[in-house]
Coordinates of C-alpha atoms in Angstrom, one line a residue:
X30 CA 0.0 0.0 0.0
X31 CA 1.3 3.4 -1.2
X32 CA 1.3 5.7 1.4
X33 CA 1.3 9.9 1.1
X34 CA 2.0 12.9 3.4
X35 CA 0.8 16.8 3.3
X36 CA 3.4 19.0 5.1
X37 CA 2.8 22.8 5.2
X38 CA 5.5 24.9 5.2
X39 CA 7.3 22.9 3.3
X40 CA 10.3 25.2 1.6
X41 CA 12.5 25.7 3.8
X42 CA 14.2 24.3 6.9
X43 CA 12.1 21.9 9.0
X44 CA 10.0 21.7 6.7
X45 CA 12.2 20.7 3.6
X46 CA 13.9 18.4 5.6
X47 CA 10.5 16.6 6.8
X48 CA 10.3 16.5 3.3
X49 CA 12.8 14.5 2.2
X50 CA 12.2 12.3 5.5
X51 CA 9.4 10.8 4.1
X52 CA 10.4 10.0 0.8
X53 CA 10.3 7.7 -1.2
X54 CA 6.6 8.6 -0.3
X55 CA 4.2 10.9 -2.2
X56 CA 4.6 14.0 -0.1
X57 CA 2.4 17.6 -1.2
X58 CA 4.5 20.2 -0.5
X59 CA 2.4 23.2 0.7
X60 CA 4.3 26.6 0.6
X61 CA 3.6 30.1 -0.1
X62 CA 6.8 31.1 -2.2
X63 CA 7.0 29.2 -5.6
X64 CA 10.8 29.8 -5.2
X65 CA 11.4 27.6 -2.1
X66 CA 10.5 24.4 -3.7
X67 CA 13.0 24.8 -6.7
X68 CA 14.6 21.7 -4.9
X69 CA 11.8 19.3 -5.1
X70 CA 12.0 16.0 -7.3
X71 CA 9.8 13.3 -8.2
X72 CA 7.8 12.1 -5.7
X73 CA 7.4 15.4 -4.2
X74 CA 3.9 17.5 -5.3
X75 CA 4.2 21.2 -5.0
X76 CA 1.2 23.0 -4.1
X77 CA 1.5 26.8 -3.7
X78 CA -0.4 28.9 -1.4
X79 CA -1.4 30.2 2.1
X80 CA -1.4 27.2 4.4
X81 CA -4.0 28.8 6.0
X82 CA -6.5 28.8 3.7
X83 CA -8.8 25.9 3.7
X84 CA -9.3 25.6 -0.3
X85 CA -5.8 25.5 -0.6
X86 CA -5.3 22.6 1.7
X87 CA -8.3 20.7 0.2
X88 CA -6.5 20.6 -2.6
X89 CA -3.2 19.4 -1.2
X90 CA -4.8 16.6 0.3
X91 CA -7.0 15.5 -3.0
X92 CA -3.6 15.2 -4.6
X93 CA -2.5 13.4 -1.7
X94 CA -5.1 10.6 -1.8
X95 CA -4.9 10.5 -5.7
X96 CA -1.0 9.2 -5.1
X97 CA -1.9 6.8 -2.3
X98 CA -3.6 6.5 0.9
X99 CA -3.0 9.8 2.8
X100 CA -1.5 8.8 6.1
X101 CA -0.1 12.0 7.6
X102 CA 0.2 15.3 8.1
X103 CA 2.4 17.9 9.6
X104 CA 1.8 21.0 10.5
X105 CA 4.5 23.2 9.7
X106 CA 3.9 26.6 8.4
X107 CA 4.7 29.4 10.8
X108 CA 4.4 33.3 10.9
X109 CA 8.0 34.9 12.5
X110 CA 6.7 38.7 13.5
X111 CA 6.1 39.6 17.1
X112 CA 4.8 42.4 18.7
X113 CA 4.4 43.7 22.6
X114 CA 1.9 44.3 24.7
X115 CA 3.1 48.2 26.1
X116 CA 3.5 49.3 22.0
X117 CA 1.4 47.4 20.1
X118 CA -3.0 47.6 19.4
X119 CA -4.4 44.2 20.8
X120 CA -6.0 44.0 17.8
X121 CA -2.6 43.6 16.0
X122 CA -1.4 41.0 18.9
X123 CA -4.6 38.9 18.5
X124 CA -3.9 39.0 14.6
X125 CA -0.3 37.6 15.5
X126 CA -1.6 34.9 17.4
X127 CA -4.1 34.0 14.9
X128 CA -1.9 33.7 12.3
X129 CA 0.1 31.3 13.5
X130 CA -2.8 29.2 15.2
X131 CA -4.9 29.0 12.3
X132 CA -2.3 27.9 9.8
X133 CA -2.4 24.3 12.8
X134 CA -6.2 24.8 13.2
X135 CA -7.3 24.8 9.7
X136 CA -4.3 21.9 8.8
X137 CA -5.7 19.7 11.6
X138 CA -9.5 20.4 10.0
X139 CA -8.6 18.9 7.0
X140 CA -6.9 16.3 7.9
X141 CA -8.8 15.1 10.4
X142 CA -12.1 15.0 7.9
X143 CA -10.3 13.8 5.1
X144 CA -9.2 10.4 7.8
X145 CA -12.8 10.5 8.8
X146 CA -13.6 9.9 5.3
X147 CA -11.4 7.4 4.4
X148 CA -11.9 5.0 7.7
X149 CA -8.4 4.3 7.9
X150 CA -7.2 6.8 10.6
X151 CA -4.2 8.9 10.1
X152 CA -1.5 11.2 12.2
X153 CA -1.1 14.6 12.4
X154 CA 2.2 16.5 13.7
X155 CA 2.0 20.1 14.8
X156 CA 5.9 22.0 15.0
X157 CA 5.5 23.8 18.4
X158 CA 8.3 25.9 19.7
X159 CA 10.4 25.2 23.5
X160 CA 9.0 29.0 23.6
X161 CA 5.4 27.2 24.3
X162 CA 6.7 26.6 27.6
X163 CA 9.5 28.6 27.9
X164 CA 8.9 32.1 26.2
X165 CA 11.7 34.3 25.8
X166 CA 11.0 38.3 25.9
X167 CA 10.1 40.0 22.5
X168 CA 7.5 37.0 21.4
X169 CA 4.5 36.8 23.2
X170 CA 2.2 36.8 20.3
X171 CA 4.1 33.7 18.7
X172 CA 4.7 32.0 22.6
X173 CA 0.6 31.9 22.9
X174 CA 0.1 30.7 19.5
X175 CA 2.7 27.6 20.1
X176 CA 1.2 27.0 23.4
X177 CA -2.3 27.1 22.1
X178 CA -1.2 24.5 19.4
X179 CA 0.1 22.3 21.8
X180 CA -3.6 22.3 23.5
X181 CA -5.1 21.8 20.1
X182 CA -3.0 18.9 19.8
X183 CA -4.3 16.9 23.0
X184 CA -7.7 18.3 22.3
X185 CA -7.6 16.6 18.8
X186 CA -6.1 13.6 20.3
X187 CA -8.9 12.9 22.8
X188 CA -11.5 13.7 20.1
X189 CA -10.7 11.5 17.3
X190 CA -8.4 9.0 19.3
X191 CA -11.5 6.3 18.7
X192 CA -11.6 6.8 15.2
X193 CA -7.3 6.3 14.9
X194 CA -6.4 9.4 14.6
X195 CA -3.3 10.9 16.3
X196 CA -2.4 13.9 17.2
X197 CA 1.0 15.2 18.5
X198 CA 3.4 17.6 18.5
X199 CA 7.5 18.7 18.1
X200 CA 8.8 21.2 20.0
X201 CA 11.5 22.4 18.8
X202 CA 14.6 24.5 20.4
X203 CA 16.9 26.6 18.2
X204 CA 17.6 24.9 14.9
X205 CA 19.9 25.6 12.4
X206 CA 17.8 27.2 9.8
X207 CA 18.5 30.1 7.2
X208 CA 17.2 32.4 10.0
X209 CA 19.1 30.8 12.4
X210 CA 22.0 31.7 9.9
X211 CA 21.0 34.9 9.4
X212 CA 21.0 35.4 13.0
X213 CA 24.3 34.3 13.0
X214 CA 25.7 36.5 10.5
X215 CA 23.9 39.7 12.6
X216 CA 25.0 39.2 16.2
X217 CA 28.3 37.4 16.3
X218 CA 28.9 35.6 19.3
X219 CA 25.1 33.9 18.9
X220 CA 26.4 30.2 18.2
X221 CA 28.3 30.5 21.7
X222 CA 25.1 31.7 23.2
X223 CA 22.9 28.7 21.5
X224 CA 25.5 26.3 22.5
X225 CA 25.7 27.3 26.3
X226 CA 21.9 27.3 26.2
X227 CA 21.8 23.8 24.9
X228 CA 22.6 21.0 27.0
X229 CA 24.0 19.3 24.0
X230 CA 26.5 22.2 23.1
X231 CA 24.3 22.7 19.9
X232 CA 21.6 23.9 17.8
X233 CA 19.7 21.1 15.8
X234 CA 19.4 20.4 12.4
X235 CA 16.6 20.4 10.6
X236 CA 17.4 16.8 9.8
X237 CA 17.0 16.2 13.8
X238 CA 13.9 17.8 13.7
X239 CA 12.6 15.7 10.9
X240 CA 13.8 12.3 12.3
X241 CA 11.1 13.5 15.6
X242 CA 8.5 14.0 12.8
X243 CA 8.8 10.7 11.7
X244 CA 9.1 9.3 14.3
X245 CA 5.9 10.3 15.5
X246 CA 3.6 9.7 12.1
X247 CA 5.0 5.9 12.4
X248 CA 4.2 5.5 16.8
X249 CA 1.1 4.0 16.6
X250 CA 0.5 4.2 20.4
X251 CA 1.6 7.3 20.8
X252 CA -1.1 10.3 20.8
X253 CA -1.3 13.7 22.6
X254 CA 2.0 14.1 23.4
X255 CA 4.6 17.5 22.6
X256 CA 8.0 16.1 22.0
X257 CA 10.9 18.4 22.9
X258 CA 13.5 18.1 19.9
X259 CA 15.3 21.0 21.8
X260 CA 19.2 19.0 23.0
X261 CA 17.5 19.7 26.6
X262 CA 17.0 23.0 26.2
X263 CA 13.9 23.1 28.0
X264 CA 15.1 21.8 31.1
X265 CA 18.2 23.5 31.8
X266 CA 17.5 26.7 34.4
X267 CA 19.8 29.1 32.9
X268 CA 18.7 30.9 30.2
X269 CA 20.7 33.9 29.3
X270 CA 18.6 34.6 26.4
X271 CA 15.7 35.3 28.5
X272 CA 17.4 38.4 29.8
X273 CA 16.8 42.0 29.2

C-alpha cells in the first residue's frame, strides 16, 4: 500500500527536511513562495499557497489521496513577527496569534475530515516551539500561538483517538535554519550563546527535527503528546537569552 504525506511549510528548513524524510513517499509540499521548492524531485507535489486557507489545503490533500492513501500530516507553516503588549494595538497581537494558530487549526480540519472519510485513521504532527513553555521576551504573540497548538494537539487527540487518529506535536529548540544563519551573521557571538543554552552544546538540524517527525507519524501508540527536539534546552534553568 502506497502511502502519502501533506506537510505545510514545506520550503524551507524543518520543513524541507520533513520533506525529504518521508520520501520515497508521495509527499504535497504546501508553501507560499514558488521559489522555495526549486529543490523538489519526483515524488514530491508542489502545491503553492497560504497554508491557512482551507481551499488550498483541500486541494493538497486530494492530490494526496490521488498518489496513495493519505496517512499524515504535519503541521508546519509558521508566521515569524512579534509584537508587545506596552506598544502594540491588541487587535494587531490577536492578529499575530491568529496567524500562527490557524495555519495548525485549519491543517488539523482537513486532515482530520479527510481520515474520517477514508476509515483508515491517520496522524497529524504540529511543529511547536520550546517557547510554548519557555517564552523568551520579544515573542508573546508567537509563545501563545505555540502554546495554544500544543492544546489543540491533545484536544484533537482525545476527540478522534476512537476513530485512529493521532495527534502530536514537536517542539523544537533553536535549529539551524536560514534564519538561524541569518542570526548568526547579525550578532556574532550567537552560536556560543545557542551552544551554552543547549545541553548538547548545539543547535539542531533540521534533519534532527525531521527524524522527531517521523518518528511520531509511524508510533502508533503514541497520541497527545509535545515532544521536545530542543538537545535539553527546556530543562536546563539558565537561560541567558531570556534576559533583558
Amino acid at each position: 500500500m502506497n502511502h502519502s504525506y501533506v506537510v505545510t511549510g514545506a520550503g524551507r528548513g524543518i520543513g524541507r527536511a520533513v520533506v525529504e524524510r518521508l520520501g520515497p513517499a508521495t509527499v504535497v509540499a504546501v508553501e507560499r513562495d514558488p521559489a522555495a521548492l526549486g529543490w523538489a524531485g519526483p515524488g514530491v507535489i508542489p502545491v503553492i499557497g497560504d497554508a491557512a486557507d482551507e481551499a488550498v489545503l483541500v486541494r493538497a490533500a486530494g492530490l494526496a489521496e490521488e498518489a496513495g492513501t493519505l496517512a499524515g500530516w504535519v503541521n508546519n507553516a509558521v508566521v515569524f513577527r512579534d509584537a508587545a503588549l506596552h506598544t502594540s494595538p491588541a487587535g494587531e497581537i490577536r492578529a499575530l496569534i491568529a496567524a500562527n494558530l490557524d495555519l495548525a487549526v485549519t491543517g488539523c480540519a482537513v486532515a482530520v475530515r479527510r481520515f474520517l472519510a477514508a476509515g483508515a485513521g491517520g496522524a497529524i504532527v504540529n511543529v511547536t516551539s520550546h517557547q510554548a513553555r519557555r517564552p523568551v521576551p520579544g515573542s508573546l504573540p508567537y509563545a501563545t500561538a505555540k502554546a495554544a497548538v500544543e492544546g489543540l494537539t491533545r484536544a484533537v487527540a482525545v476527540e478522534y483517538g476512537r476513530h485512529g487518529i493521532r495527534a502530536n506535536a514537536v517542539a523544537p529548540g533553536s535549529v539551524a535554519t536560514e534564519r538561524y544563519e541569518r542570526l548568526l551573521a547579525e550578532r556574532p557571538g550567537t552560536e556560543e550563546e545557542m551552544a551554552v543554552l543547549h545541553p548538547l552544546g548545539r543547535v539542531a538540524t533540521p534533519a534532527e527535527v525531521a527524524d522527531a517527525v517521523a518518528y511520531l507519524l509511524s508510533a502508533s501508540f503514541v497520541t497527545g503528546v509535545t515532544l521536545p527536539v530542543d538537545g535539553g534546552r527546556t530543562v536546563l534553568g539558565l537561560d541567558p537569552e531570556a534576559r533583558e
